Amino acid sequence: MTRPTMEDVARRAGVSRALVSLVMRGSPKVSEQRRAAVLRAAEDLGYSPHAMARSLASRTSTVLGVMVSDLHNAFFAEIVDGLDAVARAEGFELIINTGGRSAARERRALDSLLSFRPAGLALLGPVVPSAAIAGAANQAPVVLVARSSRLSTVDTVNDDGEMGSGLAVDHLISLGHKRITHFDGGEGSQSAPRRKGYLLAMQRHGLPADVVRSEYTDTAGAKAVRHLIDRGGELPTALVTANDFNAVGAISALEEAGLRVPADVSVVGYDNTSLAALRHVSLTTIDQPRNEIGRLAAEALLQRVRAQRAEPKRHLLNPSLVIRSTTAKPPPPPN
Amino acid sequence: MTRPTMEDVARRAGVSRALVSLVMRGSPKVSEQRRAAVLRAAEDLGYSPHAMARSLASRTSTVLGVMVSDLHNAFFAEIVDGLDAVARAEGFELIINTGGRSAARERRALDSLLSFRPAGLALLGPVVPSAAIAGAANQAPVVLVARSSRLSTVDTVNDDGEMGSGLAVDHLISLGHKRITHFDGGEGSQSAPRRKGYLLAMQRHGLPADVVRSEYTDTAGAKAVRHLIDRGGELPTALVTANDFNAVGAISALEEAGLRVPADVSVVGYDNTSLAALRHVSLTTIDQPRNEIGRLAAEALLQRVRAQRAEPKRHLLNPSLVIRSTTAKPPPPPN
DNA sequence: CTACACGATTAGAGCGCTCCAACAAATAGA
DNA sequence: TCTATTTGTTGGAGCGCTCTAATCGTGTAG
């Protein structure tokens, strides 16, 4: 089980350890003849360099630490996918752990990642206090995804939630809706800008805003609908929901209450998850370019790693409206 | 940016480097007084041990390599989640990369993981040839998920697809169904045992089997339904589909064709993804314990790492039936 | 008062590699 | 011919840590 080292390769090829090192790193200043000899010896022995020893000696790292608040969430999984793609293309490796939406656990996860002295750190939807992030940013370049920050040492990649909700509202209004309610994402990340976008858009059109506190789950969406019905008064003709899950829960509850979507009530989701695209659901929603987010995060990190940039970068990606079958003109007013 | 080392802590605490090392590893043979001094010094300096240097010096690793054929797939993401949970609880870290369903890329991914000399390797749904797996297994303990192997050096964790389909068929038959069609998963992994389980169960009950080639997507499910309708003849009263996505696609197509689920046709999915649980979908399906799969994989690995076991372990997990709202008694025969 | 054991501490070698300065050999310039 | 350069190669120090064996005090028994 004990693998061959550079020493072994050097001995077999009849050269010094340093020469083997040069060959392994693809240095141009090695004669073809020696290079071939070294490569052969390595091949024979099944040698491959020890990444950690290399990292230690060179005082550099090819590891990017990734902390995912929740891998369960397909949204983050796709971002990791994007990160992985560019990281690997650039010769970096991802080391991942999850924070489980608990600040304490995230702290530990962060420490654990830092103990590998990674070249950079990507935090996906972290909930740790800003101070912890600042601390981490002192040790390695940090990029934040789905969380904003004013720290000048960290980069951020976000979708413009304010704009996204605005798109949803504009779409509904252009269909003729006037009573539009927002189900918000509660404490969830990005909940605030989405709410703000809704409020601003309603105000812009001179319509009364109505926000119901909710969460990023389908049960919460259903609950919000029942709340709407229970509180009495006129029902809205359209819903701008916290995310796709919330939307789907809302749709179910609406249908259970005898209301048709979109004939009676239009519903817009957020995220454009694979769920929304299912023909059975066919949800009008706001798309965030997830893979793109991952790529940009990785690129931002690599730029810092290579010291190509010191000023913070704030990516704010434009979401887009995806119109499917859950929005339509409002029903004619009952008279 | 240059972080303090053990040397720095030692100097500040007025002790030797070795003593700091002992404290950091929680050795009992250190006087309380010194321990406190060291801990204080470390705290003051913001010191934390360098995982790679530690690994190199101790000739041990706390890293588990994970190769995911496709992180996009929520199924694997949840397994990684399970892996992560037990790995972290045991003080191990995950280093992840993806193979992108290409044997060549998987090979490279594998090499890259091995260059970190991980304590063990988990391969999720790998497509590389068996020889490559055997090669990897020579360097580190390997556990395979969603892929079987005869290699005595690797462990495997799979769900019993044959049994799962059997459960679906039995359930439908107990409801009174006789014409049950299977939409299979085509070339997809685990497609074969699921098909086999269907065939065996039908045979066991003396019913004629009917398999329609399909895939693990919702569009494929819809297409299979249209194929069923187009080919004429009597429609089945129940569908055992390739997976949940396939099921949802099939349901949509059925409804579009004016058939009600489950009144006219019952549908069973496979995997019990979060999709199936949505109230809007409420799909009867076969549950694979994904988190459990991840846990078992991690445990199998750790047992090998600790040399607690040398014989291969073959986990075959029992799937279970989750009854929701897409299955019911068949319609009375039209006479 | 010496011998001995025992717990606490430390020096030093070494993990597998990179990097630097030094060097030998071949080539160029004067 | 002799001194510069260039090109290819090498020894050795050192990255931050662990581990073994040796050392240093103490307390205790003889």
XYZ file of C-alpha atoms (C1' of nucleotides) in Angstrom:
730
model
C 0.000 0.000 0.000
C 2.971 2.315 0.392
C 3.176 4.281 -2.792
C 6.399 5.170 -4.570
C 7.894 8.588 -3.946
C 9.894 10.930 -6.055
C 13.006 9.404 -4.569
C 12.073 6.004 -5.967
C 11.465 7.419 -9.410
C 14.743 9.332 -9.316
C 16.690 6.241 -8.368
C 15.115 4.161 -11.086
C 15.664 6.809 -13.743
C 19.207 7.431 -12.557
C 18.679 11.128 -11.915
C 18.234 13.421 -8.946
C 15.041 14.012 -7.076
C 15.053 17.631 -8.174
C 15.070 16.628 -11.813
C 12.069 14.410 -11.313
C 10.338 17.329 -9.688
C 11.031 19.469 -12.726
C 9.662 16.847 -15.070
C 6.546 16.417 -12.978
C 5.895 20.106 -13.151
C 6.441 20.156 -16.889
C 9.441 22.429 -16.772
C 10.851 23.245 -20.210
C 14.442 23.142 -19.011
C 14.864 19.421 -19.046
C 16.461 17.531 -21.888
C 14.117 15.338 -23.864
C 16.161 12.304 -23.099
C 16.029 12.701 -19.326
C 12.396 13.628 -19.439
C 11.558 10.444 -21.252
C 13.597 8.397 -18.801
C 11.855 9.963 -15.828
C 8.428 9.543 -17.355
C 9.144 5.896 -18.035
C 10.336 5.265 -14.522
C 7.251 6.984 -13.140
C 5.041 4.925 -15.374
C 6.747 1.691 -14.360
C 6.367 2.458 -10.718
C 2.858 3.817 -10.994
C 4.043 7.041 -9.473
C 1.965 10.162 -9.203
C 2.912 13.231 -7.162
C 1.617 13.647 -3.657
C -0.632 16.705 -3.808
C -0.332 17.538 -0.130
C 3.415 17.278 0.019
C 3.564 19.438 -3.041
C 1.273 21.966 -1.500
C 3.298 22.086 1.677
C 6.593 22.525 -0.060
C 5.448 25.051 -2.585
C 3.415 27.029 -0.090
C 0.601 27.114 -2.577
C -2.646 25.270 -2.713
C -4.776 23.840 -5.469
C -7.699 23.357 -3.195
C -10.790 25.479 -3.099
C -12.904 25.142 0.009
C -16.630 25.145 -0.508
C -19.143 25.463 2.245
C -22.670 24.676 1.211
C -25.337 25.658 3.648
C -27.470 22.833 2.353
C -26.585 20.293 -0.292
C -30.086 18.943 -0.123
C -31.115 22.028 -1.939
C -30.835 21.401 -5.642
C -30.155 25.063 -6.147
C -26.805 24.842 -4.369
C -25.976 21.516 -5.896
C -26.135 23.087 -9.312
C -23.914 25.926 -8.219
C -21.380 23.436 -6.938
C -21.575 21.815 -10.318
C -20.645 25.097 -11.959
C -17.854 25.699 -9.485
C -16.488 22.247 -10.059
C -16.445 22.727 -13.801
C -14.227 25.774 -13.810
C -12.142 24.699 -10.839
C -11.187 21.434 -12.459
C -10.505 23.092 -15.767
C -8.007 25.298 -13.960
C -6.418 22.479 -12.034
C -8.109 23.075 -8.730
C -9.883 20.646 -6.523
C -12.988 21.218 -4.437
C -13.184 20.322 -0.820
C -16.710 20.500 0.392
C -18.628 20.463 3.566
C -22.030 21.492 4.700
C -23.137 23.884 7.356
C -26.627 22.559 7.846
C -28.099 26.020 8.261
C -26.662 26.394 11.721
C -24.248 29.176 12.465
C -22.349 27.085 15.000
C -21.887 24.203 12.627
C -20.927 26.559 9.865
C -18.222 28.016 12.054
C -16.733 24.603 12.562
C -17.083 23.757 8.914
C -15.254 26.937 8.085
C -12.409 26.176 10.464
C -12.103 22.735 9.096
C -11.852 24.046 5.560
C -9.319 26.640 6.581
C -7.150 24.016 8.201
C -6.362 22.834 4.692
C -5.053 26.278 3.853
C -7.151 26.400 0.711
C -6.345 28.767 -2.111
C -9.807 30.213 -1.759
C -13.152 29.767 -0.144
C -16.637 29.792 -1.631
C -19.496 30.133 0.798
C -22.884 29.218 -0.579
C -25.747 30.756 1.305
C -23.873 31.026 4.599
C -25.696 32.077 7.741
C -22.649 32.773 9.923
C -22.266 36.310 11.200
C -20.379 38.706 9.057
C -17.476 38.783 11.516
C -16.766 35.109 10.893
C -16.679 35.769 7.195
C -14.305 38.657 7.685
C -12.093 36.368 9.747
C -12.035 33.776 7.020
C -11.324 36.425 4.432
C -8.137 37.183 6.317
C -6.873 33.705 5.661
C -7.910 33.209 2.068
C -9.854 34.897 -0.713
C -13.567 34.474 -0.153
C -16.491 34.597 -2.516
C -20.033 34.704 -1.241
C -22.954 33.288 -3.132
C -26.551 34.076 -2.260
C -25.455 36.433 0.435
C -24.365 39.984 0.186
C -21.644 41.701 2.122
C -20.049 45.072 2.464
C -16.621 43.636 3.233
C -14.100 44.923 0.791
C -12.115 41.717 1.040
C -14.811 39.433 -0.299
C -16.470 39.039 -3.656
C -20.134 38.301 -4.057
C -22.281 36.671 -6.677
C -26.000 37.118 -6.428
C -29.000 37.262 -8.566
C -30.848 40.527 -8.454
C -33.800 39.453 -6.372
C -35.242 42.913 -6.428
C -35.303 42.905 -10.178
C -36.668 39.354 -10.252
C -39.711 40.160 -8.158
C -40.163 43.279 -10.230
C -40.311 41.166 -13.370
C -42.963 38.995 -11.790
C -45.091 41.950 -10.756
C -44.730 43.682 -14.118
C -45.748 40.529 -15.917
C -48.873 40.176 -13.786
C -49.813 43.788 -14.155
C -49.397 43.628 -17.905
C -51.917 40.790 -17.816
C -54.327 43.092 -16.040
C -53.908 42.072 -12.410
C -54.430 44.645 -9.675
C -54.634 42.641 -6.451
C -51.276 40.945 -6.197
C -50.063 39.383 -2.967
C -46.492 38.448 -2.130
C -45.607 35.352 -0.072
C -42.167 36.126 1.258
C -39.295 33.862 2.210
C -39.203 34.758 5.891
C -35.691 34.550 7.257
C -34.402 32.813 4.160
C -31.497 34.265 2.264
C -32.441 36.626 -0.556
C -35.867 36.983 0.950
C -35.383 40.671 1.662
C -34.472 41.872 -1.849
C -37.292 39.848 -3.344
C -39.750 41.448 -0.981
C -38.344 44.856 -1.675
C -38.620 44.337 -5.408
C -42.244 43.424 -5.002
C -42.961 46.467 -2.844
C -41.174 48.816 -5.178
C -42.923 47.485 -8.262
C -46.333 47.743 -6.669
C -45.605 51.253 -5.583
C -44.345 52.129 -9.031
C -47.699 51.088 -10.442
C -49.628 52.767 -7.671
C -51.070 49.498 -6.370
C -51.525 48.526 -2.716
C -48.971 46.007 -1.507
C -49.876 42.929 0.495
C -47.165 40.736 1.959
C -47.823 37.451 3.751
C -44.974 36.025 5.740
C -44.037 32.580 4.503
C -41.060 30.288 3.897
C -39.203 28.468 1.170
C -41.253 25.273 1.384
C -44.369 23.925 -0.219
C -46.157 23.455 3.084
C -45.509 27.093 3.903
C -46.982 28.091 0.561
C -50.125 26.094 1.256
C -50.367 27.568 4.703
C -50.085 31.082 3.364
C -52.976 30.444 0.998
C -55.141 29.160 3.812
C -54.236 32.222 5.816
C -55.366 34.369 2.919
C -58.692 32.587 2.741
C -59.209 32.582 6.489
C -58.579 36.256 6.912
C -61.567 36.950 4.676
C -61.959 39.898 2.382
C -61.270 39.918 -1.281
C -58.748 37.378 -2.468
C -55.882 38.522 -4.654
C -56.016 37.534 -8.302
C -52.309 36.819 -8.393
C -49.516 35.555 -6.163
C -45.822 36.361 -6.308
C -44.352 33.562 -4.228
C -41.093 33.118 -2.351
C -39.809 30.361 -4.606
C -40.990 27.465 -6.743
C -41.641 25.162 -3.817
C -43.697 27.775 -2.134
C -45.596 28.304 -5.383
C -46.388 24.640 -5.822
C -47.683 24.405 -2.273
C -49.813 27.472 -2.874
C -51.244 26.016 -6.058
C -52.256 22.836 -4.296
C -53.985 24.734 -1.539
C -55.754 26.959 -4.046
C -57.046 23.963 -5.942
C -58.145 22.289 -2.749
C -60.115 25.433 -1.990
C -61.857 25.133 -5.321
C -59.908 27.854 -7.057
C -58.396 27.242 -10.451
C -54.905 28.246 -11.512
C -54.564 30.348 -13.557
C -58.244 30.972 -14.294
C -59.031 32.318 -10.835
C -55.581 33.021 -9.468
C -52.276 33.415 -11.258
C -49.091 32.207 -9.542
C -45.461 33.087 -10.196
C -42.600 31.128 -8.634
C -38.941 31.935 -8.232
C -35.761 30.022 -9.148
C -36.906 28.049 -12.173
C -35.972 24.763 -10.574
C -36.403 21.583 -12.560
C -39.663 21.271 -10.675
C -41.087 24.328 -12.397
C -40.273 22.931 -15.791
C -42.208 19.722 -15.256
C -45.170 19.735 -17.576
C -47.350 18.684 -14.700
C -46.406 21.854 -12.886
C -45.520 24.174 -15.751
C -44.928 27.080 -13.473
C -44.372 30.640 -14.574
C -41.278 31.608 -12.648
C -38.154 33.712 -12.398
C -34.987 32.053 -13.609
C -31.659 32.496 -11.900
C -28.680 31.373 -13.951
C -27.334 28.890 -11.429
C -24.555 27.326 -13.389
C -23.425 30.786 -14.349
C -23.408 31.767 -10.715
C -21.100 28.872 -9.945
C -18.774 29.748 -12.783
C -18.577 33.388 -11.815
C -17.885 32.481 -8.224
C -15.024 30.224 -9.231
C -13.622 32.809 -11.574
C -13.789 35.543 -8.975
C -11.907 33.302 -6.596
C -9.248 32.376 -9.093
C -8.645 35.987 -9.976
C -7.953 36.732 -6.349
C -5.821 33.638 -5.996
C -3.698 34.798 -8.868
C -3.631 38.258 -7.390
C -5.032 39.645 -10.565
C -7.406 41.749 -8.614
C -7.701 43.240 -5.159
C -10.870 45.294 -5.322
C -14.047 43.480 -4.463
C -16.268 42.316 -7.259
C -20.023 42.387 -6.918
C -21.757 40.249 -9.476
C -25.444 40.943 -9.666
C -26.944 38.644 -12.238
C -30.068 39.489 -14.107
C -32.839 37.027 -13.527
C -35.353 36.493 -16.285
C -39.022 35.733 -16.542
C -40.055 32.292 -17.758
C -43.684 32.259 -18.737
C -45.455 28.936 -18.488
C -49.002 27.991 -17.633
C -49.757 29.345 -14.194
C -50.345 32.940 -15.174
C -53.183 34.369 -17.224
C -55.530 37.323 -17.305
C -57.430 37.915 -14.095
C -61.035 36.720 -13.978
C -63.605 39.353 -14.918
C -64.810 41.225 -11.839
C -67.932 39.618 -10.364
C -70.782 42.119 -10.471
C -1.507 36.459 5.141
C 1.194 34.178 6.536
C -0.384 32.216 9.305
C 1.317 31.324 12.578
C 2.882 27.896 12.908
C 3.382 25.553 15.781
C 6.796 27.069 16.257
C 5.263 30.477 16.894
C 2.844 29.105 19.426
C 5.637 27.201 21.158
C 7.788 30.274 21.452
C 4.983 32.377 22.807
C 3.963 29.751 25.342
C 7.575 29.143 26.305
C 7.484 25.449 25.491
C 8.721 23.149 22.774
C 7.060 22.515 19.462
C 6.468 18.897 20.420
C 4.496 19.919 23.448
C 2.261 22.123 21.354
C 1.723 19.194 19.049
C 0.628 17.060 21.992
C -1.810 19.690 23.170
C -3.261 20.115 19.709
C -3.914 16.422 19.483
C -5.484 16.382 22.917
C -2.908 14.131 24.503
C -3.605 13.322 28.163
C 0.044 13.452 29.138
C 0.355 17.185 29.356
C 0.117 19.096 32.608
C -2.926 21.262 32.940
C -0.813 24.302 33.431
C 1.149 23.881 30.227
C -1.918 22.942 28.303
C -3.605 26.138 29.349
C -0.551 28.180 28.425
C -0.380 26.593 24.988
C -4.070 27.017 24.376
C -3.850 30.655 25.330
C -0.915 31.266 23.058
C -2.715 29.547 20.195
C -5.791 31.618 20.828
C -3.802 34.836 20.935
C -2.088 34.062 17.686
C -5.174 32.721 15.960
C -3.352 29.473 15.353
C -4.951 26.348 14.011
C -3.056 23.265 12.840
C -2.217 22.812 9.202
C -4.164 19.770 8.081
C -1.893 18.926 5.182
C 1.317 19.183 7.130
C -0.252 17.002 9.769
C -1.321 14.494 7.212
C 2.109 14.373 5.688
C 3.914 13.944 8.966
C 1.548 11.409 10.423
C 1.249 9.440 7.242
C -2.470 9.351 7.701
C -5.251 11.184 6.000
C -8.540 12.616 7.144
C -9.759 13.118 3.646
C -12.312 11.022 1.855
C -12.401 11.361 -1.893
C -15.822 11.408 -3.492
C -16.447 11.122 -7.179
C -19.986 11.951 -8.202
C -20.939 11.015 -11.696
C -23.427 13.846 -11.701
C -24.089 16.369 -8.983
C -26.960 17.765 -10.965
C -28.829 14.689 -10.002
C -30.541 15.342 -6.707
C -30.287 11.666 -5.929
C -26.507 11.818 -5.695
C -26.551 15.138 -3.956
C -28.525 13.597 -1.138
C -26.118 10.719 -0.898
C -23.263 13.167 -0.616
C -25.226 14.794 2.139
C -25.347 11.493 4.008
C -21.667 10.877 3.407
C -20.827 14.309 4.646
C -22.816 13.830 7.819
C -20.964 10.746 9.004
C -17.613 11.820 7.632
C -17.663 15.070 9.549
C -18.904 13.399 12.686
C -15.844 11.166 12.498
C -13.464 13.983 11.769
C -13.081 13.390 8.064
C -13.358 15.853 5.256
C -14.833 15.307 1.817
C -13.028 16.207 -1.332
C -15.345 16.048 -4.254
C -15.241 16.097 -7.970
C -17.521 15.100 -10.753
C -17.029 12.724 -13.604
C -19.699 14.094 -15.900
C -20.732 10.639 -17.030
C -17.649 10.266 -19.183
C -15.219 7.452 -18.534
C -12.226 9.525 -19.598
C -13.107 12.411 -17.346
C -13.816 10.045 -14.511
C -10.362 8.544 -14.889
C -8.802 11.941 -14.506
C -11.062 12.797 -11.625
C -9.995 9.590 -9.951
C -6.297 10.322 -10.402
C -6.768 13.758 -9.064
C -8.486 12.464 -5.972
C -5.817 9.846 -5.452
C -3.095 12.453 -5.595
C -4.340 13.627 -2.226
C -3.720 10.182 -0.813
C -7.198 10.067 0.652
C -8.081 7.693 3.439
C -10.789 6.267 1.228
C -12.732 6.760 -1.942
C -16.472 6.764 -2.588
C -17.570 6.464 -6.176
C -21.176 7.407 -6.839
C -22.576 5.897 -9.975
C -19.227 5.623 -11.732
C -19.043 4.593 -15.374
C -15.308 3.866 -15.568
C -14.321 0.336 -16.468
C -13.917 -2.084 -13.660
C -10.147 -2.204 -14.147
C -9.838 1.461 -13.221
C -11.784 0.800 -10.066
C -9.547 -2.109 -9.215
C -6.544 0.143 -9.725
C -7.932 2.754 -7.394
C -8.772 0.098 -4.847
C -5.071 -0.704 -4.699
C -4.328 2.758 -3.417
C -7.153 3.266 -0.972
C -10.305 1.590 0.285
C -13.124 2.051 -2.191
C -16.869 1.960 -1.814
C -19.183 1.897 -4.795
C -22.662 3.362 -4.765
C -25.251 2.608 -7.435
C -22.886 0.242 -9.143
C -22.150 -3.329 -8.390
C -18.806 -5.073 -8.574
C -17.307 -8.462 -8.018
C -13.994 -7.061 -6.819
C -13.176 -8.395 -3.408
C -11.356 -5.197 -2.527
C -14.335 -2.887 -2.828
C -17.537 -2.486 -0.883
C -20.838 -1.691 -2.517
C -24.062 -0.038 -1.448
C -27.125 -0.403 -3.602
C -30.843 -0.450 -3.298
C -32.568 -3.630 -4.345
C -34.230 -2.438 -7.514
C -35.661 -5.833 -8.216
C -37.431 -5.843 -4.918
C -38.603 -2.260 -5.391
C -40.398 -2.938 -8.643
C -41.828 -6.059 -7.090
C -43.337 -3.961 -4.324
C -44.926 -1.664 -6.871
C -46.450 -4.532 -8.813
C -47.691 -6.301 -5.693
C -49.326 -3.122 -4.488
C -51.151 -2.620 -7.785
C -52.272 -6.217 -7.959
C -53.583 -6.084 -4.427
C -55.719 -3.155 -5.568
C -57.135 -5.352 -8.313
C -55.074 -4.325 -11.335
C -54.358 -6.858 -14.044
C -53.046 -4.815 -16.966
C -49.863 -3.244 -15.645
C -47.274 -1.707 -17.943
C -43.667 -0.907 -17.055
C -41.858 2.145 -18.408
C -38.222 1.251 -18.055
C -35.129 3.414 -17.527
C -33.389 2.535 -20.764
C -29.636 2.603 -20.376
C -29.816 4.298 -17.016
C -28.139 2.756 -14.011
C -30.316 0.414 -11.977
C -32.713 0.173 -14.883
C -32.066 -3.525 -15.406
C -32.881 -4.781 -11.902
C -36.014 -2.681 -11.803
C -37.194 -4.151 -15.073
C -36.338 -7.602 -13.902
C -38.274 -7.120 -10.680
C -41.312 -6.078 -12.667
C -41.073 -9.059 -15.001
C -40.613 -11.500 -12.163
C -43.511 -10.116 -10.175
C -45.859 -10.221 -13.149
C -44.810 -13.765 -13.868
C -45.303 -14.732 -10.249
C -48.893 -13.584 -10.489
C -49.416 -15.167 -13.872
C -50.006 -11.835 -15.609
C -48.714 -10.800 -19.033
C -45.812 -8.373 -18.911
C -45.639 -5.252 -21.038
C -42.481 -3.157 -21.056
C -42.173 0.170 -22.864
C -38.685 1.488 -23.306
C -38.291 4.893 -21.710
C -35.857 7.052 -19.765
C -35.383 8.791 -16.442
C -37.019 12.050 -17.504
C -40.491 13.502 -17.466
C -40.590 14.064 -21.187
C -39.733 10.421 -21.711
C -42.596 9.461 -19.417
C -45.019 11.579 -21.408
C -43.718 10.140 -24.634
C -44.190 6.609 -23.387
C -47.829 7.350 -22.586
C -48.440 8.738 -26.031
C -46.801 5.662 -27.476
C -49.197 3.560 -25.436
C -52.190 5.464 -26.745
C -50.968 5.501 -30.322
C -50.332 1.813 -30.500
C -54.046 1.216 -29.910
C -55.550 -1.736 -28.111
C -56.562 -1.779 -24.511
C -54.740 0.632 -22.258
C -53.208 -0.630 -19.062
C -54.940 0.329 -15.829
C -51.662 0.899 -14.064
C -48.111 2.075 -14.750
C -44.911 1.105 -12.971
C -42.582 3.859 -14.082
C -38.816 4.185 -14.277
C -38.626 6.877 -11.621
C -40.526 9.808 -10.198
C -39.725 12.148 -13.040
C -40.878 9.623 -15.541
C -44.051 9.156 -13.505
C -44.846 12.834 -13.390
C -44.402 13.147 -17.126
C -46.652 10.162 -17.633
C -49.333 11.653 -15.397
C -49.338 14.888 -17.361
C -49.693 13.078 -20.646
C -52.472 10.918 -19.269
C -54.384 13.942 -18.079
C -53.866 15.683 -21.370
C -55.385 12.632 -23.039
C -58.449 12.983 -20.832
C -57.576 10.162 -18.466
C -57.748 10.698 -14.742
C -55.135 9.559 -12.256
C -55.821 7.413 -10.329
C -59.468 6.949 -11.351
C -58.635 5.635 -14.813
C -54.945 4.823 -14.495
C -52.816 4.289 -11.415
C -49.181 5.373 -11.483
C -46.260 4.347 -9.288
C -42.953 6.186 -9.338
C -39.532 5.248 -8.061
C -37.045 7.025 -5.754
C -39.372 9.038 -3.546
C -37.702 12.279 -4.469
C -38.889 15.473 -2.839
C -40.925 15.926 -5.971
C -43.084 12.930 -5.146
C -43.819 14.299 -1.712
C -45.175 17.599 -2.989
C -48.863 17.742 -2.224
C -49.467 18.853 -5.765
C -47.954 15.637 -7.025
C -48.533 13.260 -4.132
C -47.083 10.341 -5.976
C -47.215 6.742 -4.825
C -43.616 5.652 -5.186
C -40.800 3.409 -4.058
C -38.491 4.938 -1.521
C -34.773 4.401 -1.605
C -33.161 5.384 1.629
C -30.684 7.825 0.099
C -29.355 9.353 3.217
C -28.950 5.866 4.593
C -27.050 4.886 1.484
C -24.658 7.733 2.063
C -24.206 6.829 5.690
C -23.568 3.190 4.948
C -21.062 4.081 2.273
C -19.172 6.305 4.670
C -19.276 3.700 7.385
C -18.040 0.961 5.095
C -15.158 3.199 4.116
C -14.271 4.098 7.663
C -14.272 0.473 8.699
C -11.736 -0.272 6.027
C -9.729 2.792 6.903
C -9.501 1.604 10.464
C -8.672 -1.852 9.236
C -11.617 -3.228 11.129
C -12.582 -5.321 8.173
C -10.967 -6.805 5.106
C -13.756 -8.813 3.492
C -15.950 -6.961 1.057
C -19.328 -5.764 2.232
C -22.324 -5.786 -0.079
C -25.120 -3.622 1.172
C -28.400 -4.228 -0.605
C -30.927 -1.911 0.917
C -34.570 -2.683 1.032
C -36.670 -0.094 -0.712
C -40.140 0.510 0.612
C -43.496 1.422 -0.808
C -44.852 4.884 -0.096
C -48.539 5.062 -0.855
C -49.883 8.457 -1.782
C -52.636 9.560 -4.116
C -51.785 8.241 -7.556
C -52.868 4.662 -7.037
C -56.380 3.340 -6.519
C -58.603 0.468 -7.557
C -58.862 -0.032 -11.313
C -62.001 1.297 -13.005
C -64.796 -1.249 -13.374
C -64.485 -3.082 -16.712
C -66.535 -1.391 -19.424
C -69.119 -3.884 -20.546
C 21.189 9.209 50.727
C 21.143 6.630 46.585
C 18.447 4.043 43.176
C 14.539 3.764 40.594
C 10.309 4.582 38.546
C 7.273 7.493 36.497
C 5.118 11.370 34.419
C 6.158 15.531 31.782
C 8.955 17.558 28.328
C 12.077 17.990 24.450
C 15.559 17.388 20.599
C 15.890 15.654 16.266
C 14.858 12.972 12.370
C 11.816 12.596 8.694
C 7.055 12.752 5.816
C 7.336 13.945 0.087
C 7.910 17.536 -2.067
C 9.749 22.555 -4.065
C 13.045 25.941 -4.530
C 17.461 28.133 -4.545
C 22.111 28.486 -5.150
C 25.767 26.127 -6.998
C 27.825 23.627 -10.471
C 29.409 21.073 -14.740
C 29.335 21.023 -19.501
C 28.549 22.943 -23.727
C 28.415 27.189 -26.500
C 29.435 31.910 -27.656
C 32.062 36.174 -27.806
C 36.384 38.615 -27.730
C 42.854 30.833 -26.004
C 40.375 32.591 -22.194
C 36.454 34.510 -20.166
C 31.214 34.981 -20.342
C 26.780 32.844 -21.121
C 23.660 29.529 -21.475
C 21.632 25.097 -20.555
C 20.865 21.187 -17.789
C 21.438 19.123 -13.440
C 22.067 18.581 -8.521
C 22.591 18.903 -3.307
C 20.592 20.691 0.494
C 17.603 23.485 3.171
C 13.035 23.829 4.541
C 7.492 23.712 4.283
C 4.593 22.552 9.238
C 3.868 18.959 11.327
C 4.350 13.910 14.029
C 6.845 10.472 16.285
C 10.479 8.088 18.685
C 13.810 8.039 21.923
C 16.159 10.522 25.124
C 16.124 13.696 29.071
C 14.622 16.006 33.148
C 12.476 16.445 37.441
C 9.967 14.565 41.203
C 8.387 11.349 44.488
C 9.057 6.915 46.644
C 11.166 2.771 48.162
C 15.236 0.594 49.889
